[in-house]
Structure formats: structure tokens, C-alpha cells
Amino acid sequence: MAGHNKWSKVKRIKGAIDAKRGKIFSKLAKEIAVAAKLGGPDPDANIRLRSAILAARVQNMPNDNIDRAIKRGCGDTGEAALEEVTYEGYGADGVALLIEAATDNRNRTAADVRLIFSKHGGHLGGAGSVAYLFQRKGEVAVAGEWTDQERLLEIVLESGAEELSSESGQPHLVTTAPERLAAVADALRAASVPVASQRLVFVPQTTVTVHDETTAGKVLHLHDALDDNDDVLNVYSNFDMPAGMLERLSGQN
């Protein structure tokens, strides 16, 4: 699919899943809290919250954790309120990065993100410096066991989605307008299509292909360092690279 990075679909193993579960739950809880704060506690009326809850359930996050995160977003737990913050910057070779974060201390998070950029050969930009390179979209991932691509395309078209991407060894990805995300995901489920996830994402309108392996490695390390920050929820980039280079660099992490 145009605008999606091959490298972003590859999970580089950096440790045991159990060791990362706490961080995963923390990020999911923050996304749920922010979604509830911005759109209210009813997932039926709040597309972002509904998607966040589904993502949490895919990771087997306990219902008590989900409920607490919703209450935190609504200010019912006494915990510090979370704010949604977006950061924009550039990595090596002018690669653009858009970062979504949720924080209870803007100064701390901004300093952390700025330091990460600096350490990895990039720089933090101002508001609007790279956002114009991305579009907000809904994305539905279809589990890999679905193999009838022609039938899937029919269902996708009937649902009112915008695009279907299918790549060997990867989940099918259905792209929608943001406001159509829930309707498209529900239509797929109604047709017995196994939906692995649904979420709101930022998709680059064009990509920058980096052919130098050293430069590519720097950008990947910057991406990983940002993603590892506790306050960062999502990192998006317009970076792409040849498949062979991706495989080599993935094997080094």
C-alpha cells in the first residue's frame, strides 16, 4: 500500500515478551486514558477509545486495568491528568518522524524526546514542521490465516474502505477514512473476517527511500529509542529501504 513502510511492519526482537508486558500495558493504558479524556468514556460513541480497548484486549490486558485507565482519563482516580502531545522532527538524511505521546509532565517529555533526537543524529522540529507530510487514517489489520484475497477485496470495497494492502508473510492491511474505521472493522467482522487490530494511524503521503545502510541504521535506532520512551505511544516515519537491507539490519537488533 502506498505510504506504508516495509520496515515498520517488522518486529525486531529486543527481549522476551514477558519483560516488555509491563511497558506494553502502560502505553495501552495511556492511550485508553487519553481517548476517554478527549472523547468520553463510552466506546460505542468514541471510535478512538473503542479501538484502544480492542488493542488492549488483543494483548490480554486485564479488564480492571482497562476500566481504571478509562476512569483516569475522566479524572475519577485522583491520578495526574494525562495530556496528548505530538512531536515532530527529522532523523538522518532528512527522514521525517511524527511522534504521539501522552504525559503528565510536558517539560520532562519534551526534554527526553529532544535528547533522544540529539543522541541519534536528528533534531526536534517545531509544530507543523513535518505534520503536513502525513495523513490521518484508520487502519484495520486482518489476521494472516485469511487467504482468500479476492473475497477480502470484495468485502473491503463493500465496506467503504479506501485501500487493501497484501504482502507475503504480513497481515492484510485495510485503510479507511478516520471516521469510517469502526464501520469498516465491524463490516469485516460481520463477514467472518478475523480482525487482528483496528487503530487510527498517521500515514506518510510520500516515502523517502534510504539506500545507505549506515544512515538506515541510524534512523532505525532513533525510531527504537523514541518508541522505548515510556511517554511515547506511537512513532511514524516516511522512511523506507530496500528489503534486503531491512532484513540485515533487523538481524542486528
PDB file of C-alpha atoms in Angstrom:
ATOM      1  CA  MET A   1       0.000   0.000   0.000  1.00  0.00           C
ATOM      2  CA  ALA A   2       1.299   3.430  -0.898  1.00  0.00           C
ATOM      3  CA  GLY A   3       2.732   5.317   2.043  1.00  0.00           C
ATOM      4  CA  HIS A   4       3.373   2.351   4.309  1.00  0.00           C
ATOM      5  CA  ASN A   5       6.925   1.452   5.249  1.00  0.00           C
ATOM      6  CA  LYS A   6       8.050  -2.146   4.896  1.00  0.00           C
ATOM      7  CA  TRP A   7      10.394  -1.724   7.825  1.00  0.00           C
ATOM      8  CA  SER A   8       7.588  -0.601  10.116  1.00  0.00           C
ATOM      9  CA  LYS A   9       5.890  -3.986   9.711  1.00  0.00           C
ATOM     10  CA  VAL A  10       8.866  -5.930  11.005  1.00  0.00           C
ATOM     11  CA  LYS A  11       9.145  -6.544  14.733  1.00  0.00           C
ATOM     12  CA  ARG A  12      12.763  -6.640  15.748  1.00  0.00           C
ATOM     13  CA  ILE A  13      13.251  -8.872  18.766  1.00  0.00           C
ATOM     14  CA  LYS A  14      14.810  -6.909  21.618  1.00  0.00           C
ATOM     15  CA  GLY A  15      13.884  -9.098  24.577  1.00  0.00           C
ATOM     16  CA  ALA A  16      11.390 -11.566  25.937  1.00  0.00           C
ATOM     17  CA  ILE A  17       7.713 -10.659  25.599  1.00  0.00           C
ATOM     18  CA  ASP A  18       7.142 -11.052  29.330  1.00  0.00           C
ATOM     19  CA  ALA A  19       9.821  -8.469  30.081  1.00  0.00           C
ATOM     20  CA  LYS A  20       8.040  -5.953  27.856  1.00  0.00           C
ATOM     21  CA  ARG A  21       4.496  -6.691  29.015  1.00  0.00           C
ATOM     22  CA  GLY A  22       4.532  -4.029  31.729  1.00  0.00           C
ATOM     23  CA  LYS A  23       5.621  -1.350  29.266  1.00  0.00           C
ATOM     24  CA  ILE A  24       3.049  -2.513  26.727  1.00  0.00           C
ATOM     25  CA  PHE A  25       0.270  -2.310  29.313  1.00  0.00           C
ATOM     26  CA  SER A  26       1.460   1.142  30.408  1.00  0.00           C
ATOM     27  CA  LYS A  27       1.326   2.507  26.844  1.00  0.00           C
ATOM     28  CA  LEU A  28      -2.068   0.911  26.218  1.00  0.00           C
ATOM     29  CA  ALA A  29      -3.434   2.369  29.456  1.00  0.00           C
ATOM     30  CA  LYS A  30      -2.228   5.842  28.491  1.00  0.00           C
ATOM     31  CA  GLU A  31      -3.845   5.585  25.053  1.00  0.00           C
ATOM     32  CA  ILE A  32      -7.124   4.488  26.670  1.00  0.00           C
ATOM     33  CA  ALA A  33      -6.966   7.326  29.200  1.00  0.00           C
ATOM     34  CA  VAL A  34      -6.263   9.970  26.554  1.00  0.00           C
ATOM     35  CA  ALA A  35      -9.031   8.616  24.312  1.00  0.00           C
ATOM     36  CA  ALA A  36     -11.514   8.688  27.197  1.00  0.00           C
ATOM     37  CA  LYS A  37     -10.449  12.213  28.163  1.00  0.00           C
ATOM     38  CA  LEU A  38     -10.885  13.547  24.629  1.00  0.00           C
ATOM     39  CA  GLY A  39     -13.992  11.659  23.533  1.00  0.00           C
ATOM     40  CA  GLY A  40     -15.767  10.411  26.647  1.00  0.00           C
ATOM     41  CA  PRO A  41     -15.963   7.012  28.397  1.00  0.00           C
ATOM     42  CA  ASP A  42     -18.483   5.322  26.065  1.00  0.00           C
ATOM     43  CA  PRO A  43     -16.607   3.186  23.474  1.00  0.00           C
ATOM     44  CA  ASP A  44     -19.717   2.963  21.302  1.00  0.00           C
ATOM     45  CA  ALA A  45     -19.632   6.743  20.866  1.00  0.00           C
ATOM     46  CA  ASN A  46     -15.846   7.117  20.913  1.00  0.00           C
ATOM     47  CA  ILE A  47     -14.084   5.431  17.985  1.00  0.00           C
ATOM     48  CA  ARG A  48     -10.613   6.028  19.358  1.00  0.00           C
ATOM     49  CA  LEU A  49     -11.483   4.593  22.776  1.00  0.00           C
ATOM     50  CA  ARG A  50     -13.132   1.568  21.215  1.00  0.00           C
ATOM     51  CA  SER A  51     -10.028   0.877  19.127  1.00  0.00           C
ATOM     52  CA  ALA A  52      -7.759   1.346  22.141  1.00  0.00           C
ATOM     53  CA  ILE A  53      -9.782  -1.109  24.220  1.00  0.00           C
ATOM     54  CA  LEU A  54      -9.696  -3.694  21.430  1.00  0.00           C
ATOM     55  CA  ALA A  55      -5.910  -3.275  21.160  1.00  0.00           C
ATOM     56  CA  ALA A  56      -5.614  -3.810  24.915  1.00  0.00           C
ATOM     57  CA  ARG A  57      -7.705  -6.961  24.783  1.00  0.00           C
ATOM     58  CA  VAL A  58      -5.563  -8.368  21.979  1.00  0.00           C
ATOM     59  CA  GLN A  59      -2.631  -8.051  24.412  1.00  0.00           C
ATOM     60  CA  ASN A  60      -4.700  -9.753  27.158  1.00  0.00           C
ATOM     61  CA  MET A  61      -4.746  -6.641  29.297  1.00  0.00           C
ATOM     62  CA  PRO A  62      -6.987  -7.288  32.350  1.00  0.00           C
ATOM     63  CA  ASN A  63     -10.404  -5.627  32.343  1.00  0.00           C
ATOM     64  CA  ASP A  64      -9.612  -3.964  35.684  1.00  0.00           C
ATOM     65  CA  ASN A  65      -6.663  -2.191  34.054  1.00  0.00           C
ATOM     66  CA  ILE A  66      -8.845  -1.064  31.162  1.00  0.00           C
ATOM     67  CA  ASP A  67     -11.562   0.252  33.492  1.00  0.00           C
ATOM     68  CA  ARG A  68      -9.002   2.113  35.607  1.00  0.00           C
ATOM     69  CA  ALA A  69      -7.487   3.729  32.529  1.00  0.00           C
ATOM     70  CA  ILE A  70     -10.917   4.948  31.410  1.00  0.00           C
ATOM     71  CA  LYS A  71     -11.584   6.375  34.878  1.00  0.00           C
ATOM     72  CA  ARG A  72      -8.196   8.089  34.887  1.00  0.00           C
ATOM     73  CA  GLY A  73      -8.995   9.741  31.590  1.00  0.00           C
ATOM     74  CA  CYS A  74     -12.257  11.010  33.054  1.00  0.00           C
ATOM     75  CA  GLY A  75     -10.485  12.321  36.166  1.00  0.00           C
ATOM     76  CA  ASP A  76     -12.032   9.792  38.555  1.00  0.00           C
ATOM     77  CA  THR A  77      -8.905   8.201  40.069  1.00  0.00           C
ATOM     78  CA  GLY A  78      -7.045  11.138  41.603  1.00  0.00           C
ATOM     79  CA  GLU A  79      -4.003  10.451  39.419  1.00  0.00           C
ATOM     80  CA  ALA A  80      -2.259  13.189  37.488  1.00  0.00           C
ATOM     81  CA  ALA A  81      -4.091  14.067  34.281  1.00  0.00           C
ATOM     82  CA  LEU A  82      -2.521  12.976  31.025  1.00  0.00           C
ATOM     83  CA  GLU A  83      -2.126  15.301  28.054  1.00  0.00           C
ATOM     84  CA  GLU A  84      -1.750  14.231  24.450  1.00  0.00           C
ATOM     85  CA  VAL A  85       1.326  15.791  22.850  1.00  0.00           C
ATOM     86  CA  THR A  86       2.676  15.496  19.308  1.00  0.00           C
ATOM     87  CA  TYR A  87       6.352  15.986  18.486  1.00  0.00           C
ATOM     88  CA  GLU A  88       7.854  16.432  15.043  1.00  0.00           C
ATOM     89  CA  GLY A  89      11.429  16.097  13.917  1.00  0.00           C
ATOM     90  CA  TYR A  90      13.989  14.840  11.458  1.00  0.00           C
ATOM     91  CA  GLY A  91      16.405  11.940  11.550  1.00  0.00           C
ATOM     92  CA  ALA A  92      19.467  11.232   9.431  1.00  0.00           C
ATOM     93  CA  ASP A  93      19.170  12.098   5.716  1.00  0.00           C
ATOM     94  CA  GLY A  94      16.135  14.305   6.367  1.00  0.00           C
ATOM     95  CA  VAL A  95      13.796  11.443   7.277  1.00  0.00           C
ATOM     96  CA  ALA A  96      10.650  12.844   8.936  1.00  0.00           C
ATOM     97  CA  LEU A  97       9.280  11.478  12.199  1.00  0.00           C
ATOM     98  CA  LEU A  98       5.944  12.192  13.852  1.00  0.00           C
ATOM     99  CA  ILE A  99       5.612  11.137  17.499  1.00  0.00           C
ATOM    100  CA  GLU A 100       2.422  10.781  19.555  1.00  0.00           C
ATOM    101  CA  ALA A 101       2.906  10.909  23.324  1.00  0.00           C
ATOM    102  CA  ALA A 102       0.811  11.049  26.495  1.00  0.00           C
ATOM    103  CA  THR A 103       2.342  12.724  29.517  1.00  0.00           C
ATOM    104  CA  ASP A 104       1.627  14.211  32.921  1.00  0.00           C
ATOM    105  CA  ASN A 105       4.716  16.440  32.603  1.00  0.00           C
ATOM    106  CA  ARG A 106       5.220  18.210  29.277  1.00  0.00           C
ATOM    107  CA  ASN A 107       8.619  19.633  30.210  1.00  0.00           C
ATOM    108  CA  ARG A 108      10.040  16.226  31.119  1.00  0.00           C
ATOM    109  CA  THR A 109       8.769  14.510  27.994  1.00  0.00           C
ATOM    110  CA  ALA A 110       9.877  17.297  25.663  1.00  0.00           C
ATOM    111  CA  ALA A 111      13.375  17.215  27.182  1.00  0.00           C
ATOM    112  CA  ASP A 112      13.534  13.423  26.841  1.00  0.00           C
ATOM    113  CA  VAL A 113      12.415  13.467  23.208  1.00  0.00           C
ATOM    114  CA  ARG A 114      14.831  16.281  22.337  1.00  0.00           C
ATOM    115  CA  LEU A 115      17.722  14.357  23.926  1.00  0.00           C
ATOM    116  CA  ILE A 116      16.838  11.174  22.007  1.00  0.00           C
ATOM    117  CA  PHE A 117      16.878  13.052  18.709  1.00  0.00           C
ATOM    118  CA  SER A 118      20.213  14.639  19.582  1.00  0.00           C
ATOM    119  CA  LYS A 119      21.843  11.338  20.553  1.00  0.00           C
ATOM    120  CA  HIS A 120      20.828   9.689  17.286  1.00  0.00           C
ATOM    121  CA  GLY A 121      21.830  12.338  14.762  1.00  0.00           C
ATOM    122  CA  GLY A 122      18.445  14.002  14.414  1.00  0.00           C
ATOM    123  CA  HIS A 123      16.769  17.150  15.628  1.00  0.00           C
ATOM    124  CA  LEU A 124      13.414  18.057  17.102  1.00  0.00           C
ATOM    125  CA  GLY A 125      11.400  20.425  14.941  1.00  0.00           C
ATOM    126  CA  GLY A 126       8.637  22.887  15.644  1.00  0.00           C
ATOM    127  CA  ALA A 127       4.904  22.364  15.332  1.00  0.00           C
ATOM    128  CA  GLY A 128       3.958  21.789  11.699  1.00  0.00           C
ATOM    129  CA  SER A 129       7.490  21.046  10.534  1.00  0.00           C
ATOM    130  CA  VAL A 130       6.645  17.524   9.341  1.00  0.00           C
ATOM    131  CA  ALA A 131       2.945  17.009  10.110  1.00  0.00           C
ATOM    132  CA  TYR A 132       1.973  18.166   6.619  1.00  0.00           C
ATOM    133  CA  LEU A 133       3.789  15.095   5.220  1.00  0.00           C
ATOM    134  CA  PHE A 134       1.320  12.721   6.918  1.00  0.00           C
ATOM    135  CA  GLN A 135      -2.406  11.986   6.720  1.00  0.00           C
ATOM    136  CA  ARG A 136      -4.664  10.675   9.488  1.00  0.00           C
ATOM    137  CA  LYS A 137      -6.174   7.330   8.514  1.00  0.00           C
ATOM    138  CA  GLY A 138      -7.929   4.343  10.013  1.00  0.00           C
ATOM    139  CA  GLU A 139      -6.128   1.016   9.697  1.00  0.00           C
ATOM    140  CA  VAL A 140      -7.564  -2.469  10.148  1.00  0.00           C
ATOM    141  CA  ALA A 141      -5.236  -5.462  10.215  1.00  0.00           C
ATOM    142  CA  VAL A 142      -6.646  -8.802   9.061  1.00  0.00           C
ATOM    143  CA  ALA A 143      -5.120 -11.894  10.656  1.00  0.00           C
ATOM    144  CA  GLY A 144      -2.821 -13.886   8.408  1.00  0.00           C
ATOM    145  CA  GLU A 145      -4.979 -17.009   8.370  1.00  0.00           C
ATOM    146  CA  TRP A 146      -7.352 -15.333   5.914  1.00  0.00           C
ATOM    147  CA  THR A 147      -6.111 -16.454   2.493  1.00  0.00           C
ATOM    148  CA  ASP A 148      -8.965 -15.659   0.094  1.00  0.00           C
ATOM    149  CA  GLN A 149      -7.664 -12.313  -1.137  1.00  0.00           C
ATOM    150  CA  GLU A 150     -10.289 -11.869  -3.861  1.00  0.00           C
ATOM    151  CA  ARG A 151     -13.120 -12.342  -1.373  1.00  0.00           C
ATOM    152  CA  LEU A 152     -11.400  -9.991   1.074  1.00  0.00           C
ATOM    153  CA  LEU A 153     -11.156  -7.305  -1.608  1.00  0.00           C
ATOM    154  CA  GLU A 154     -14.897  -7.643  -2.297  1.00  0.00           C
ATOM    155  CA  ILE A 155     -15.708  -7.231   1.393  1.00  0.00           C
ATOM    156  CA  VAL A 156     -13.353  -4.272   1.718  1.00  0.00           C
ATOM    157  CA  LEU A 157     -14.923  -2.483  -1.242  1.00  0.00           C
ATOM    158  CA  GLU A 158     -18.440  -3.128   0.053  1.00  0.00           C
ATOM    159  CA  SER A 159     -17.480  -1.773   3.485  1.00  0.00           C
ATOM    160  CA  GLY A 160     -16.498   1.609   2.076  1.00  0.00           C
ATOM    161  CA  ALA A 161     -12.792   1.296   2.861  1.00  0.00           C
ATOM    162  CA  GLU A 162     -10.193   3.103   0.763  1.00  0.00           C
ATOM    163  CA  GLU A 163      -7.456   0.558   0.153  1.00  0.00           C
ATOM    164  CA  LEU A 164      -6.279  -3.004   0.740  1.00  0.00           C
ATOM    165  CA  SER A 165      -2.617  -3.958   1.031  1.00  0.00           C
ATOM    166  CA  SER A 166      -1.467  -7.567   0.978  1.00  0.00           C
ATOM    167  CA  GLU A 167       2.160  -8.560   1.381  1.00  0.00           C
ATOM    168  CA  SER A 168       3.542 -12.075   1.757  1.00  0.00           C
ATOM    169  CA  GLY A 169       4.092 -13.022   5.377  1.00  0.00           C
ATOM    170  CA  GLN A 170       2.326  -9.911   6.729  1.00  0.00           C
ATOM    171  CA  PRO A 171      -1.255  -9.204   7.842  1.00  0.00           C
ATOM    172  CA  HIS A 172      -3.577  -7.743   5.224  1.00  0.00           C
ATOM    173  CA  LEU A 173      -3.981  -4.011   5.913  1.00  0.00           C
ATOM    174  CA  VAL A 174      -7.199  -2.157   5.180  1.00  0.00           C
ATOM    175  CA  THR A 175      -7.023   1.640   5.071  1.00  0.00           C
ATOM    176  CA  THR A 176     -10.070   3.800   5.760  1.00  0.00           C
ATOM    177  CA  ALA A 177     -11.023   7.392   6.347  1.00  0.00           C
ATOM    178  CA  PRO A 178     -10.700   8.001  10.116  1.00  0.00           C
ATOM    179  CA  GLU A 179     -14.435   8.371  10.647  1.00  0.00           C
ATOM    180  CA  ARG A 180     -15.070   5.061   8.830  1.00  0.00           C
ATOM    181  CA  LEU A 181     -12.721   2.964  10.968  1.00  0.00           C
ATOM    182  CA  ALA A 182     -15.305   1.389  13.281  1.00  0.00           C
ATOM    183  CA  ALA A 183     -17.831   0.792  10.488  1.00  0.00           C
ATOM    184  CA  VAL A 184     -15.259  -0.919   8.257  1.00  0.00           C
ATOM    185  CA  ALA A 185     -13.923  -3.086  11.082  1.00  0.00           C
ATOM    186  CA  ASP A 186     -17.469  -4.101  12.040  1.00  0.00           C
ATOM    187  CA  ALA A 187     -18.281  -4.931   8.413  1.00  0.00           C
ATOM    188  CA  LEU A 188     -15.244  -7.199   8.215  1.00  0.00           C
ATOM    189  CA  ARG A 189     -16.199  -8.978  11.422  1.00  0.00           C
ATOM    190  CA  ALA A 190     -19.774  -9.400  10.172  1.00  0.00           C
ATOM    191  CA  ALA A 191     -18.333 -11.166   7.119  1.00  0.00           C
ATOM    192  CA  SER A 192     -16.352 -13.503   9.443  1.00  0.00           C
ATOM    193  CA  VAL A 193     -13.033 -11.868   8.552  1.00  0.00           C
ATOM    194  CA  PRO A 194     -10.619 -12.208  11.521  1.00  0.00           C
ATOM    195  CA  VAL A 195      -9.726  -8.644  12.558  1.00  0.00           C
ATOM    196  CA  ALA A 196      -6.405  -8.583  14.400  1.00  0.00           C
ATOM    197  CA  SER A 197      -6.482  -4.863  15.225  1.00  0.00           C
ATOM    198  CA  GLN A 198      -8.039  -1.529  14.353  1.00  0.00           C
ATOM    199  CA  ARG A 199      -6.475   1.838  15.080  1.00  0.00           C
ATOM    200  CA  LEU A 200      -6.021   5.400  13.983  1.00  0.00           C
ATOM    201  CA  VAL A 201      -2.621   5.995  12.385  1.00  0.00           C
ATOM    202  CA  PHE A 202      -0.637   8.613  10.509  1.00  0.00           C
ATOM    203  CA  VAL A 203       0.341   7.543   7.001  1.00  0.00           C
ATOM    204  CA  PRO A 204       3.102   9.336   5.067  1.00  0.00           C
ATOM    205  CA  GLN A 205       1.891  10.803   1.780  1.00  0.00           C
ATOM    206  CA  THR A 206       5.247  10.012   0.178  1.00  0.00           C
ATOM    207  CA  THR A 207       8.220   7.972   1.371  1.00  0.00           C
ATOM    208  CA  VAL A 208      11.966   8.591   1.379  1.00  0.00           C
ATOM    209  CA  THR A 209      13.991   5.540   0.343  1.00  0.00           C
ATOM    210  CA  VAL A 210      17.381   5.389   2.069  1.00  0.00           C
ATOM    211  CA  HIS A 211      19.940   3.245   0.260  1.00  0.00           C
ATOM    212  CA  ASP A 212      22.895   3.830   2.589  1.00  0.00           C
ATOM    213  CA  GLU A 213      22.964   1.135   5.279  1.00  0.00           C
ATOM    214  CA  THR A 214      24.712   3.294   7.879  1.00  0.00           C
ATOM    215  CA  THR A 215      22.108   6.018   7.512  1.00  0.00           C
ATOM    216  CA  ALA A 216      19.295   3.480   7.638  1.00  0.00           C
ATOM    217  CA  GLY A 217      20.709   2.037  10.845  1.00  0.00           C
ATOM    218  CA  LYS A 218      20.801   5.471  12.457  1.00  0.00           C
ATOM    219  CA  VAL A 219      17.151   6.096  11.625  1.00  0.00           C
ATOM    220  CA  LEU A 220      16.094   2.681  12.928  1.00  0.00           C
ATOM    221  CA  HIS A 221      17.952   3.252  16.199  1.00  0.00           C
ATOM    222  CA  LEU A 222      16.333   6.677  16.543  1.00  0.00           C
ATOM    223  CA  HIS A 223      12.911   5.126  15.954  1.00  0.00           C
ATOM    224  CA  ASP A 224      13.566   2.409  18.551  1.00  0.00           C
ATOM    225  CA  ALA A 225      14.864   4.879  21.139  1.00  0.00           C
ATOM    226  CA  LEU A 226      11.778   7.063  20.745  1.00  0.00           C
ATOM    227  CA  ASP A 227       9.467   4.058  20.890  1.00  0.00           C
ATOM    228  CA  ASP A 228      11.155   2.843  24.092  1.00  0.00           C
ATOM    229  CA  ASN A 229      10.323   6.071  25.927  1.00  0.00           C
ATOM    230  CA  ASP A 230       7.557   5.463  28.459  1.00  0.00           C
ATOM    231  CA  ASP A 231       5.551   8.513  27.392  1.00  0.00           C
ATOM    232  CA  VAL A 232       5.667   7.797  23.650  1.00  0.00           C
ATOM    233  CA  LEU A 233       2.638   5.984  22.253  1.00  0.00           C
ATOM    234  CA  ASN A 234       3.393   5.832  18.519  1.00  0.00           C
ATOM    235  CA  VAL A 235       6.210   6.756  16.161  1.00  0.00           C
ATOM    236  CA  TYR A 236       5.527   7.316  12.463  1.00  0.00           C
ATOM    237  CA  SER A 237       8.041   7.970   9.700  1.00  0.00           C
ATOM    238  CA  ASN A 238       8.243   8.463   5.956  1.00  0.00           C
ATOM    239  CA  PHE A 239      11.325   6.212   5.856  1.00  0.00           C
ATOM    240  CA  ASP A 240      11.666   3.223   3.518  1.00  0.00           C
ATOM    241  CA  MET A 241      14.544   0.983   2.493  1.00  0.00           C
ATOM    242  CA  PRO A 242      15.286  -1.975   0.209  1.00  0.00           C
ATOM    243  CA  ALA A 243      14.005  -5.277   1.617  1.00  0.00           C
ATOM    244  CA  GLY A 244      17.441  -6.903   1.779  1.00  0.00           C
ATOM    245  CA  MET A 245      18.847  -4.042   3.845  1.00  0.00           C
ATOM    246  CA  LEU A 246      15.858  -4.270   6.206  1.00  0.00           C
ATOM    247  CA  GLU A 247      16.490  -7.947   6.810  1.00  0.00           C
ATOM    248  CA  ARG A 248      20.184  -7.375   7.550  1.00  0.00           C
ATOM    249  CA  LEU A 249      19.544  -4.521   9.942  1.00  0.00           C
ATOM    250  CA  SER A 250      16.705  -6.364  11.657  1.00  0.00           C
ATOM    251  CA  GLY A 251      19.015  -9.281  12.337  1.00  0.00           C
ATOM    252  CA  GLN A 252      21.480  -6.992  14.091  1.00  0.00           C
ATOM    253  CA  ASN A 253      18.987  -5.950  16.796  1.00  0.00           C
TER     254      ASN A 253
END
